[in-house]
Tab-separated table of C-alpha atoms in Angstrom:
chain	number	residue	atom	x	y	z
A	1327	MET	CA	96.622	69.820	153.526
A	1328	GLU	CA	98.294	72.641	151.680
A	1329	LYS	CA	96.012	75.488	150.661
A	1330	GLN	CA	94.505	74.976	147.236
A	1331	ILE	CA	95.288	77.320	144.336
A	1332	GLU	CA	92.047	79.096	143.476
A	1333	ILE	CA	91.471	79.624	139.782
A	1334	ILE	CA	88.966	81.498	137.632
A	1335	LEU	CA	88.396	80.439	134.036
A	1336	VAL	CA	87.433	83.155	131.557
A	1337	ASP	CA	86.471	81.786	128.148
A	1338	ASP	CA	83.367	82.158	126.006
A	1339	GLU	CA	83.292	78.479	125.059
A	1340	ALA	CA	81.402	76.684	127.834
A	1341	LEU	CA	82.498	73.229	126.735
A	1342	PHE	CA	86.128	74.309	126.731
A	1343	ARG	CA	85.759	75.700	130.246
A	1344	SER	CA	84.193	72.543	131.581
A	1345	GLY	CA	86.939	70.459	129.955
A	1346	ILE	CA	89.665	72.574	131.517
A	1347	LYS	CA	87.877	72.509	134.852
A	1348	PHE	CA	87.621	68.734	134.723
A	1349	ILE	CA	91.333	68.378	134.000
A	1350	LEU	CA	92.507	70.969	136.523
A	1351	GLU	CA	90.359	69.611	139.322
A	1352	ARG	CA	91.866	66.150	138.986
A	1353	GLU	CA	94.837	67.861	140.632
A	1354	PRO	CA	94.287	67.903	144.393
A	1355	ASN	CA	95.883	71.353	144.791
A	1356	LEU	CA	93.859	73.128	142.081
A	1357	LYS	CA	90.336	74.459	142.466
A	1358	VAL	CA	88.222	76.324	139.915
A	1359	VAL	CA	86.195	78.801	141.969
A	1360	PHE	CA	84.365	80.576	139.153
A	1361	GLU	CA	83.805	80.454	135.405
A	1362	ALA	CA	83.113	83.563	133.332
A	1363	SER	CA	82.226	83.681	129.656
A	1364	ASN	CA	83.569	87.192	129.129
A	1365	GLY	CA	85.414	90.025	130.847
A	1366	ASN	CA	82.279	91.681	132.180
A	1367	GLU	CA	81.190	88.540	134.020
A	1368	LEU	CA	84.618	88.292	135.589
A	1369	LEU	CA	84.636	91.930	136.715
A	1370	ASN	CA	81.146	91.603	138.161
A	1371	TYR	CA	82.209	88.526	140.087
A	1372	LEU	CA	85.372	90.164	141.419
A	1373	LYS	CA	83.413	93.207	142.562
A	1374	ARG	CA	81.258	90.997	144.786
A	1375	ALA	CA	83.902	88.440	145.738
A	1376	LYS	CA	84.970	88.279	149.368
A	1377	ARG	CA	88.329	86.906	148.368
A	1378	LEU	CA	90.344	87.283	145.161
A	1379	PRO	CA	91.426	84.131	143.368
A	1380	ASP	CA	95.100	83.224	142.949
A	1381	ILE	CA	95.120	82.760	139.204
A	1382	ILE	CA	92.990	83.842	136.275
A	1383	LEU	CA	93.093	81.828	133.073
A	1384	MET	CA	92.116	84.328	130.407
A	1385	ASP	CA	91.035	83.696	126.837
A	1386	LEU	CA	91.747	86.589	124.433
A	1387	LYS	CA	88.881	86.525	121.970
A	1388	MET	CA	85.588	86.930	123.757
A	1389	PRO	CA	82.400	88.881	123.104
A	1390	MET	CA	81.476	91.989	125.125
A	1391	LEU	CA	84.820	92.504	126.832
A	1392	ASN	CA	87.781	90.625	125.393
A	1393	GLY	CA	90.815	89.283	127.223
A	1394	VAL	CA	93.162	92.134	126.351
A	1395	GLU	CA	90.778	94.831	127.578
A	1396	THR	CA	89.863	92.811	130.657
A	1397	THR	CA	93.535	92.389	131.567
A	1398	LYS	CA	94.035	96.150	131.231
A	1399	ILE	CA	91.167	96.770	133.642
A	1400	LEU	CA	92.464	94.136	136.065
A	1401	ASN	CA	95.850	95.898	136.035
A	1402	THR	CA	94.306	99.045	137.443
A	1403	LEU	CA	91.652	97.502	139.706
A	1404	TYR	CA	93.427	94.377	140.976
A	1405	PRO	CA	97.151	94.672	140.166
A	1406	GLN	CA	97.954	91.799	142.536
A	1407	LEU	CA	95.989	89.276	140.416
A	1408	LYS	CA	98.060	86.867	138.364
A	1409	VAL	CA	96.738	86.430	134.855
A	1410	ILE	CA	97.663	83.585	132.551
A	1411	ALA	CA	96.669	84.180	128.938
A	1412	LEU	CA	95.190	81.043	127.376
A	1413	SER	CA	94.576	81.550	123.684
A	1414	SER	CA	94.450	79.778	120.363
A	1415	TYR	CA	96.549	82.592	118.858
A	1416	ASP	CA	100.220	81.715	118.893
A	1417	THR	CA	101.704	84.582	116.927
A	1418	ARG	CA	104.277	87.097	118.095
A	1419	SER	CA	102.069	90.184	118.162
A	1420	PHE	CA	99.382	88.548	120.291
A	1421	ILE	CA	101.937	87.181	122.715
A	1422	ILE	CA	103.954	90.392	123.070
A	1423	ASN	CA	100.789	92.433	123.419
A	1424	MET	CA	99.676	90.361	126.398
A	1425	ILE	CA	103.189	90.287	127.903
A	1426	ASN	CA	103.190	94.077	127.760
A	1427	GLU	CA	99.942	94.008	129.705
A	1428	GLY	CA	101.854	92.183	132.401
A	1429	VAL	CA	100.453	88.657	132.145
A	1430	SER	CA	102.356	86.097	134.181
A	1431	SER	CA	102.302	83.547	131.420
A	1432	TYR	CA	101.009	82.902	127.928
A	1433	ILE	CA	99.977	79.415	126.890
A	1434	ILE	CA	98.211	78.234	123.805
A	1435	LYS	CA	95.004	76.271	123.982
A	1436	ASN	CA	96.388	73.082	122.574
A	1437	SER	CA	99.003	72.805	125.295
A	1438	THR	CA	98.927	69.484	127.118
A	1439	PRO	CA	97.241	69.320	130.528
A	1440	GLN	CA	100.688	68.746	132.047
A	1441	GLU	CA	101.922	72.035	130.586
A	1442	MET	CA	98.844	73.869	131.853
A	1443	ILE	CA	99.132	72.431	135.342
A	1444	GLU	CA	102.857	73.125	135.490
A	1445	THR	CA	102.273	76.706	134.331
A	1446	ILE	CA	99.617	77.304	136.979
A	1447	ASN	CA	101.799	75.871	139.746
A	1448	LYS	CA	104.871	77.833	138.671
A	1449	VAL	CA	102.979	81.084	138.289
A	1450	HIS	CA	101.496	80.581	141.722
A	1451	GLN	CA	104.873	79.876	143.317
A	1452	LYS	CA	107.174	82.248	141.414
A	1453	GLY	CA	104.854	84.833	139.945
A	1454	PHE	CA	105.664	84.050	136.330
A	1455	TYR	CA	106.344	81.212	133.925
A	1456	TYR	CA	107.414	81.775	130.343
A	1457	ASN	CA	107.974	78.885	127.999
A	1458	LYS	CA	110.743	78.854	125.400
A	1459	LEU	CA	108.663	80.418	122.654
A	1460	THR	CA	107.506	83.255	124.894
A	1461	LEU	CA	111.024	83.891	126.222
A	1462	LYS	CA	112.358	84.115	122.685
A	1463	ILE	CA	109.624	86.533	121.686
A	1464	ILE	CA	110.283	88.763	124.711
A	1465	ASN	CA	114.006	88.646	123.966
A	1466	ASP	CA	113.550	89.527	120.288
A	1467	GLU	CA	111.300	92.399	121.183
A	1468	LYS	CA	114.125	94.383	122.797
A	1469	LYS	CA	115.598	95.043	119.369
A	1470	ASN	CA	112.496	96.917	118.388
A	1471	LYS	CA	112.207	98.897	121.577
A	1472	SER	CA	113.268	102.490	121.854
A	1473	ASN	CA	116.194	102.823	124.261
A	1474	THR	CA	114.773	105.460	126.572
A	1475	ALA	CA	114.704	102.973	129.422
A	1476	VAL	CA	118.102	101.555	128.559
A	1477	LYS	CA	119.872	104.817	129.353
A	1478	SER	CA	118.928	104.646	132.974
A	1479	VAL	CA	119.892	100.995	133.063
A	1480	LEU	CA	123.392	101.838	131.870
A	1481	ASP	CA	123.667	104.276	134.718
A	1482	PRO	CA	125.951	102.457	137.202
A	1483	ASP	CA	123.708	103.490	140.080
A	1484	PHE	CA	120.572	102.138	138.452
A	1485	LEU	CA	120.628	98.854	140.358
A	1486	THR	CA	122.732	98.080	143.413
A	1487	ASN	CA	124.747	94.893	143.364
A	1488	ARG	CA	122.352	93.353	145.821
A	1489	GLU	CA	119.363	94.268	143.710
A	1490	TYR	CA	120.998	92.899	140.606
A	1491	GLN	CA	121.755	89.654	142.454
A	1492	ILE	CA	118.152	89.336	143.564
A	1493	LEU	CA	116.798	90.169	140.117
A	1494	GLU	CA	118.945	87.429	138.657
A	1495	HIS	CA	117.637	84.909	141.176
A	1496	ILE	CA	114.051	85.939	140.481
A	1497	CYS	CA	114.598	85.380	136.771
A	1498	LEU	CA	115.984	81.947	137.581
A	1499	GLU	CA	112.644	81.112	139.206
A	1500	PHE	CA	113.781	81.114	142.825
A	1501	ASN	CA	111.139	82.211	145.281
A	1502	THR	CA	111.701	84.592	148.187
A	1503	GLN	CA	112.449	81.834	150.693
A	1504	GLU	CA	114.978	80.178	148.404
A	1505	ILE	CA	116.723	83.434	147.574
A	1506	ALA	CA	116.900	84.288	151.274
A	1507	GLU	CA	118.582	80.974	151.979
A	1508	LYS	CA	121.016	81.249	149.060
A	1509	LEU	CA	122.097	84.791	149.867
A	1510	SER	CA	121.762	84.343	153.627
A	1511	ILE	CA	119.632	87.412	154.180
A	1512	SER	CA	116.161	87.638	155.630
A	1513	PRO	CA	113.094	87.094	153.424
A	1514	ARG	CA	111.830	90.481	154.635
A	1515	THR	CA	114.916	92.215	153.162
A	1516	ILE	CA	114.434	90.331	149.901
A	1517	GLU	CA	110.887	91.659	149.708
A	1518	VAL	CA	112.063	95.223	150.259
A	1519	HIS	CA	114.625	94.825	147.507
A	1520	ARG	CA	112.047	93.288	145.231
A	1521	ASN	CA	109.660	96.161	145.758
A	1522	ASN	CA	112.469	98.613	145.029
A	1523	LEU	CA	113.251	96.687	141.858
A	1524	MET	CA	109.648	96.872	140.703
A	1525	GLU	CA	109.588	100.580	141.528
A	1526	LYS	CA	112.805	101.247	139.589
A	1527	THR	CA	111.848	99.182	136.554
A	1528	LYS	CA	108.238	100.333	136.658
A	1529	SER	CA	107.067	96.726	136.691
A	1530	LYS	CA	103.746	95.824	138.213
A	1531	ASN	CA	104.761	92.306	139.170
A	1532	VAL	CA	107.550	89.759	139.133
A	1533	ALA	CA	106.664	88.804	135.575
A	1534	GLY	CA	107.322	92.415	134.567
A	1535	LEU	CA	110.726	92.255	136.295
A	1536	VAL	CA	111.730	89.253	134.214
A	1537	VAL	CA	110.607	90.926	130.995
A	1538	PHE	CA	112.564	94.027	131.958
A	1539	ALA	CA	115.717	92.053	132.814
A	1540	LEU	CA	115.568	90.155	129.552
A	1541	GLN	CA	114.866	93.168	127.381
A	1542	ASN	CA	117.636	95.227	128.963
A	1543	ASP	CA	120.280	92.511	128.809
A	1544	LEU	CA	120.479	92.169	132.578
A	1545	ILE	CA	120.096	88.460	132.010
A	1546	SER	CA	120.700	86.459	128.848
A	1547	ILE	CA	118.090	84.324	127.189
A	1548	GLU	CA	120.582	81.448	127.090
A	1549	THR	CA	120.724	81.376	130.879
A	1550	LEU	CA	116.933	81.237	131.079
A	1551	LEU	CA	116.553	78.643	128.340
A	1552	LYS	CA	119.185	76.391	129.899
A	1553	MET	CA	117.179	76.383	133.071
A	1554	SER	CA	113.792	75.459	131.595
B	1328	MET	CA	94.818	150.549	28.500
B	1329	GLU	CA	95.794	146.932	28.060
B	1330	ASN	CA	98.510	147.414	30.538
B	1331	ILE	CA	96.148	148.786	33.090
B	1332	GLU	CA	93.716	145.927	32.444
B	1333	ASN	CA	96.505	143.439	32.889
B	1334	VAL	CA	97.488	145.026	36.128
B	1335	GLU	CA	93.847	144.879	37.253
B	1336	ILE	CA	93.638	141.185	36.368
B	1337	ILE	CA	96.852	140.443	38.179
B	1338	ARG	CA	95.569	142.342	41.188
B	1339	VAL	CA	92.302	140.384	41.143
B	1340	ILE	CA	94.229	137.150	40.839
B	1341	ILE	CA	96.414	138.137	43.750
B	1342	TYR	CA	93.329	139.045	45.835
B	1343	ILE	CA	91.661	135.778	44.969
B	1344	PHE	CA	94.844	133.951	45.743
B	1345	PHE	CA	95.066	135.581	49.167
B	1346	ALA	CA	91.404	135.015	49.767
B	1347	PHE	CA	91.959	131.293	49.125
B	1348	ILE	CA	94.940	131.183	51.420
B	1349	LEU	CA	92.946	132.941	54.089
B	1350	MET	CA	90.039	130.587	53.705
B	1351	GLY	CA	92.360	127.620	53.589
B	1352	SER	CA	94.085	128.601	56.794
B	1353	ALA	CA	90.724	129.329	58.411
B	1354	VAL	CA	89.620	125.806	57.537
B	1355	LEU	CA	92.877	124.399	58.853
B	1356	VAL	CA	92.565	126.287	62.110
B	1357	PHE	CA	88.957	125.155	62.429
B	1358	VAL	CA	89.844	121.521	61.732
B	1359	TYR	CA	92.729	121.733	64.158
B	1360	PHE	CA	90.630	123.092	66.969
B	1361	SER	CA	87.693	120.815	66.438
B	1362	ARG	CA	89.997	117.797	66.335
B	1363	LYS	CA	91.635	118.966	69.497
B	1364	LYS	CA	88.244	119.224	71.095
B	1365	ILE	CA	87.292	115.751	69.949
B	1366	ILE	CA	90.516	114.314	71.309
B	1367	GLU	CA	90.089	116.138	74.573
B	1368	GLN	CA	86.600	114.710	74.807
B	1369	LYS	CA	87.969	111.251	74.095
B	1370	ILE	CA	90.609	111.625	76.779
B	1371	LYS	CA	87.958	112.736	79.226
B	1372	ASN	CA	85.837	109.717	78.392
B	1373	ARG	CA	88.800	107.424	78.799
B	1374	GLU	CA	89.624	108.955	82.140
B	1375	LYS	CA	86.055	108.415	83.231
B	1376	GLU	CA	86.234	104.828	82.087
B	1377	ILE	CA	89.485	104.279	83.955
B	1378	ALA	CA	88.039	105.838	87.091
B	1379	HIS	CA	85.054	103.524	86.770
B	1380	GLN	CA	87.321	100.509	86.318
B	1381	LYS	CA	89.198	101.558	89.408
B	1382	THR	CA	86.064	101.696	91.513
B	1383	LEU	CA	85.131	98.258	90.212
B	1384	ILE	CA	88.553	96.888	91.078
B	1385	ASN	CA	88.318	98.474	94.518
B	1386	ALA	CA	84.931	96.870	94.973
B	1387	ILE	CA	86.368	93.489	94.007
B	1388	ILE	CA	89.261	93.840	96.434
B	1389	GLU	CA	87.015	95.078	99.205
B	1390	THR	CA	84.661	92.142	98.728
B	1391	GLN	CA	87.567	89.741	98.676
B	1392	GLU	CA	88.892	91.125	101.948
B	1393	LYS	CA	85.446	90.955	103.540
B	1394	GLU	CA	85.144	87.365	102.439
B	1395	ARG	CA	88.564	86.487	103.795
B	1396	ASN	CA	87.736	88.140	107.062
B	1397	ARG	CA	84.522	86.153	107.305
B	1398	ILE	CA	86.280	82.897	106.463
B	1399	ALA	CA	88.989	83.578	109.054
B	1400	GLN	CA	86.286	84.275	111.642
B	1401	ASP	CA	84.411	81.119	110.701
B	1402	LEU	CA	87.560	79.038	110.881
B	1403	HIS	CA	88.476	80.444	114.260
B	1404	ASP	CA	85.008	80.368	115.780
B	1405	ASP	CA	83.747	77.088	114.437
B	1406	ILE	CA	86.728	74.947	113.544
B	1407	SER	CA	89.548	75.939	115.908
B	1408	SER	CA	87.402	76.320	119.006
B	1409	GLY	CA	85.615	73.080	118.226
B	1410	LEU	CA	88.861	71.174	117.799
B	1411	ASN	CA	90.269	72.726	120.980
B	1412	VAL	CA	87.369	71.271	122.926
B	1413	VAL	CA	87.752	67.916	121.170
B	1414	ALA	CA	91.423	67.886	122.190
B	1415	ILE	CA	90.588	68.781	125.793
B	1416	ASN	CA	88.048	65.959	125.909
B	1417	CYS	CA	90.580	63.494	124.528
B	1418	TYR	CA	92.939	64.521	127.335
B	1419	MET	CA	90.061	63.993	129.729
B	1420	LEU	CA	89.635	60.449	128.408
B	1421	LYS	CA	93.285	59.798	129.131
B	1422	THR	CA	92.983	60.641	132.810
B	1423	PRO	CA	93.221	57.528	134.973
B	1424	ASN	CA	90.381	55.950	136.992
B	1425	LEU	CA	87.419	57.170	134.967
B	1426	ASP	CA	84.253	55.212	135.563
B	1427	TYR	CA	82.132	53.898	132.720
B	1428	ASN	CA	79.620	56.748	132.833
B	1429	GLU	CA	82.322	59.395	132.768
B	1430	GLN	CA	83.940	57.695	129.789
B	1431	LEU	CA	80.627	57.485	127.991
B	1432	LYS	CA	79.870	61.130	128.643
B	1433	ILE	CA	83.248	62.306	127.376
B	1434	THR	CA	83.112	60.073	124.312
B	1435	ASN	CA	79.666	61.379	123.454
B	1436	THR	CA	80.874	64.959	123.763
B	1437	ILE	CA	83.755	64.184	121.419
B	1438	LEU	CA	81.424	62.599	118.860
B	1439	GLU	CA	78.944	65.421	119.079
B	1440	LEU	CA	81.656	68.032	118.681
B	1441	THR	CA	83.312	66.222	115.811
B	1442	ASN	CA	79.975	66.214	114.013
B	1443	LYS	CA	79.527	69.897	114.689
B	1444	VAL	CA	82.995	70.725	113.360
B	1445	LEU	CA	82.341	68.563	110.291
B	1446	GLN	CA	79.092	70.389	109.646
B	1447	SER	CA	80.817	73.740	110.031
B	1448	SER	CA	83.598	72.838	107.650
B	1449	ARG	CA	81.035	71.646	105.127
B	1450	ARG	CA	79.105	74.884	105.534
B	1451	ILE	CA	82.223	77.028	105.153
B	1452	ALA	CA	83.234	75.158	102.005
B	1453	HIS	CA	79.697	75.409	100.664
B	1454	ASP	CA	79.581	79.156	101.319
B	1455	LEU	CA	82.815	79.571	99.411
B	1456	LEU	CA	81.611	77.628	96.419
B	1457	PRO	CA	78.523	75.460	96.306
B	1458	PRO	CA	79.926	72.137	95.100
B	1459	VAL	CA	76.775	71.537	93.065
B	1460	ILE	CA	77.838	74.115	90.437
B	1461	ASP	CA	81.109	72.383	89.874
B	1462	LYS	CA	79.603	68.898	89.788
B	1463	PHE	CA	76.192	69.409	88.216
B	1464	GLY	CA	76.346	72.772	86.502
B	1465	LEU	CA	74.734	76.190	86.760
B	1466	HIS	CA	71.121	75.039	86.361
B	1467	GLU	CA	71.311	72.697	89.346
B	1468	GLY	CA	73.228	75.347	91.271
B	1469	ILE	CA	70.480	77.912	90.764
B	1470	LYS	CA	67.843	75.312	91.619
B	1471	GLU	CA	69.596	74.618	94.904
B	1472	LEU	CA	69.998	78.320	95.658
B	1473	VAL	CA	66.302	78.934	94.950
B	1474	GLU	CA	65.271	75.964	97.044
B	1475	ASN	CA	67.371	77.132	99.993
B	1476	ILE	CA	65.871	80.614	99.874
B	1477	ASN	CA	62.328	79.282	99.452
B	1478	ASN	CA	62.827	77.056	102.475
B	1479	ILE	CA	63.622	80.073	104.635
B	1480	GLY	CA	60.180	81.372	103.671
B	1481	GLN	CA	60.717	85.130	103.660
B	1482	LEU	CA	59.903	85.168	99.958
B	1483	GLN	CA	59.273	82.743	97.126
B	1484	ILE	CA	61.383	82.520	93.986
B	1485	LYS	CA	60.061	81.239	90.677
B	1486	TYR	CA	62.800	79.982	88.430
B	1487	ASN	CA	62.250	79.316	84.705
B	1488	ASN	CA	64.992	78.286	82.387
B	1489	HIS	CA	64.525	77.755	78.660
B	1490	LEU	CA	68.072	77.181	77.696
B	1491	ASN	CA	70.915	74.803	78.112
B	1492	PHE	CA	73.763	76.330	80.028
B	1493	ASP	CA	76.213	73.857	78.535
B	1494	ASP	CA	76.419	76.232	75.573
B	1495	LEU	CA	77.614	78.964	77.881
B	1496	ALA	CA	81.377	79.077	78.466
B	1497	HIS	CA	82.085	77.301	81.724
B	1498	GLU	CA	83.911	80.196	83.385
B	1499	LYS	CA	80.802	82.320	82.916
B	1500	HIS	CA	78.629	80.034	85.025
B	1501	LEU	CA	80.070	81.262	88.286
B	1502	HIS	CA	79.602	84.920	87.323
B	1503	VAL	CA	75.948	84.329	86.532
B	1504	PHE	CA	75.513	82.456	89.797
B	1505	ARG	CA	77.185	85.190	91.846
B	1506	ILE	CA	75.107	87.890	90.139
B	1507	LEU	CA	71.941	86.004	91.038
B	1508	GLN	CA	73.131	85.513	94.603
B	1509	GLU	CA	73.805	89.239	94.871
B	1510	LEU	CA	70.455	90.209	93.329
B	1511	ILE	CA	68.572	87.860	95.643
B	1512	ASN	CA	70.517	89.261	98.567
B	1513	ASN	CA	69.499	92.769	97.594
B	1514	SER	CA	65.855	91.766	97.285
B	1515	LEU	CA	65.965	90.014	100.655
B	1516	LYS	CA	67.649	92.905	102.374
B	1517	HIS	CA	66.060	95.964	100.846
B	1518	SER	CA	62.990	95.262	98.732
B	1519	GLU	CA	60.359	93.832	101.113
B	1520	ALA	CA	59.268	91.758	98.120
B	1521	ASN	CA	57.450	88.447	98.569
B	1522	THR	CA	58.056	87.102	95.059
B	1523	ILE	CA	61.052	86.958	92.787
B	1524	THR	CA	61.080	85.596	89.274
B	1525	ILE	CA	64.179	84.471	87.479
B	1526	ASP	CA	63.818	83.767	83.813
B	1527	PHE	CA	66.425	82.714	81.258
B	1528	ASN	CA	65.673	82.693	77.551
B	1529	GLN	CA	67.549	82.906	74.316
B	1530	ASP	CA	66.775	84.519	70.966
B	1531	SER	CA	68.788	85.649	67.952
B	1532	ASP	CA	70.163	88.526	70.070
B	1533	GLY	CA	71.681	86.197	72.625
B	1534	ILE	CA	70.876	85.113	76.149
B	1535	LYS	CA	68.571	87.179	78.297
B	1536	LEU	CA	68.289	86.891	82.045
B	1537	HIS	CA	65.225	88.580	83.484
B	1538	TYR	CA	65.218	89.072	87.210
B	1539	SER	CA	62.369	90.827	88.926
B	1540	ASP	CA	60.943	91.251	92.381
B	1541	ASN	CA	57.628	92.763	93.465
B	1542	GLY	CA	59.150	94.833	96.227
B	1543	LYS	CA	59.166	98.507	96.947
B	1544	GLY	CA	61.601	99.330	94.148
B	1545	PHE	CA	63.906	102.293	94.066
B	1546	ASP	CA	64.644	105.428	92.102
B	1547	VAL	CA	67.084	104.340	89.370
B	1548	THR	CA	68.216	107.917	88.796
B	1549	ASN	CA	69.380	108.135	92.406
B	1550	SER	CA	73.053	107.214	92.361
B	1551	VAL	CA	73.021	106.085	96.004
B	1552	HIS	CA	71.816	102.669	94.835
B	1553	LYS	CA	74.698	102.292	92.414
B	1554	LYS	CA	77.284	102.926	95.073
B	1555	GLY	CA	76.601	99.803	97.092
B	1556	LEU	CA	79.271	97.134	97.121
B	1557	GLY	CA	76.752	94.594	95.929
B	1558	MET	CA	75.809	96.605	92.859
B	1559	LYS	CA	79.454	97.250	92.020
B	1560	ASN	CA	80.102	93.543	92.221
B	1561	ILE	CA	77.264	92.868	89.846
B	1562	GLU	CA	78.642	95.500	87.497
B	1563	SER	CA	82.119	94.049	87.459
B	1564	ARG	CA	80.797	90.551	86.819
B	1565	ILE	CA	78.649	91.933	84.024
B	1566	SER	CA	81.658	93.559	82.416
B	1567	LEU	CA	83.553	90.273	82.705
B	1568	LEU	CA	80.649	88.543	81.000
B	1569	GLN	CA	80.695	91.310	78.368
B	1570	ALA	CA	77.017	91.594	79.040
B	1571	LYS	CA	74.673	94.532	79.242
B	1572	LEU	CA	72.632	95.432	82.288
B	1573	THR	CA	69.358	97.335	82.179
B	1574	VAL	CA	67.710	98.254	85.448
B	1575	ASP	CA	64.097	99.276	85.538
B	1576	SER	CA	62.489	100.245	88.785
B	1577	LYS	CA	60.064	102.731	90.167
B	1578	LEU	CA	59.166	103.393	93.752
B	1579	ASN	CA	56.578	100.853	94.939
B	1580	GLN	CA	56.492	99.089	91.592
B	1581	GLY	CA	59.131	96.409	92.017
B	1582	THR	CA	62.450	96.094	90.292
B	1583	HIS	CA	63.388	94.498	87.036
B	1584	PHE	CA	66.903	93.645	85.915
B	1585	LEU	CA	67.651	92.573	82.380
B	1586	ILE	CA	71.030	91.079	81.703
B	1587	HIS	CA	71.787	90.507	78.088
B	1588	PHE	CA	74.797	88.464	77.039
């Protein structure tokens, strides 16, 4: 059997957690390994944990240490962790705030179980999954951004052709193996390029790469929307 | 001789004439300056009044924002989160191959939660405006308020009413109710009193509301007590009622409020 995706739920509402757990664990490939009712509980668990989970489902509004602050701490302590924000807030500022913290996805609490499961699977496989609403919000945000970063992007040497090609494929939700096959280069080379891309765009993960590409017009929102 | 006398008379007349003019202008100058002073005083008073109105308006806005904040919190914490869990449990019910016990458990959770959300929404609505005032009037509203406080048990309220509130303009009922709520709140929070009396009566002067507690009182000359949001709220309601507030309190001798309208 394929290795299960290990998930931690962070939400202050115990009944909500147990509901989500029930639904997720009906899926044979999903496993909830820990439940925390606030950021502190999560951090304490991670400190002791022998193995990090694959995915963290993070509520925003929690007592003690809320989801935004917790995500910030995770970014410095465990940058490899993939965080999915799961909140009842569905407004632009909440979404963009979490995207800027580098979350791999943002879903609202009244999403259907299918949407949640799909998001978890996609984030696990590709490193990110943004639905239409989130993509639009990321895309709109570039208009408000100062163009300090854009200058370097316009520099013809900013990305090599190969890097650009790989960035495009990442945005289109291809994983390393698939990109390697499509471009007939080794997965190892793809990983090197990907790390260079993250270095150049100052992204902490693949999700950050996609946000960067979208906000700097390296890929159009239409292309991404057509795909999803 | 006559000539000289005439000249003297004319001179006297001229002196008197000038003396009058001098006195007249002195009076004018005096009137002018004293009027100016009076007007300046009036302007100062007006400015004070306006400043006072402004603080009252600020207090109203601040209270309104606090209320909104609280309502938003309540809605998010009690209603939204509750409904989120209800929705999750409905999805759980839809999953295939549930056995009878699982179904029963989920259904019970849904029922329980629905009841909780219903209770919360009722409580939120009640906090906003006790429906009893609207349906049964101020007297019943105060009775309910008193009963609720007495049930908590921190202190006991004695409520006497010798008048019929139907004579009081309807829009004033809510102001009176809110003032009482605020006064009771103050007594609960600050006074350490164990008894409050609320007394309404009417004489030829109008309606009088006596409110007193037997708590530790406060120094009425100390303006700190007037600056509280609660007191400002009471003041603005009193000015809307066109009523008059007299506060009488001494340290360790309880507090007495008289509202006359």
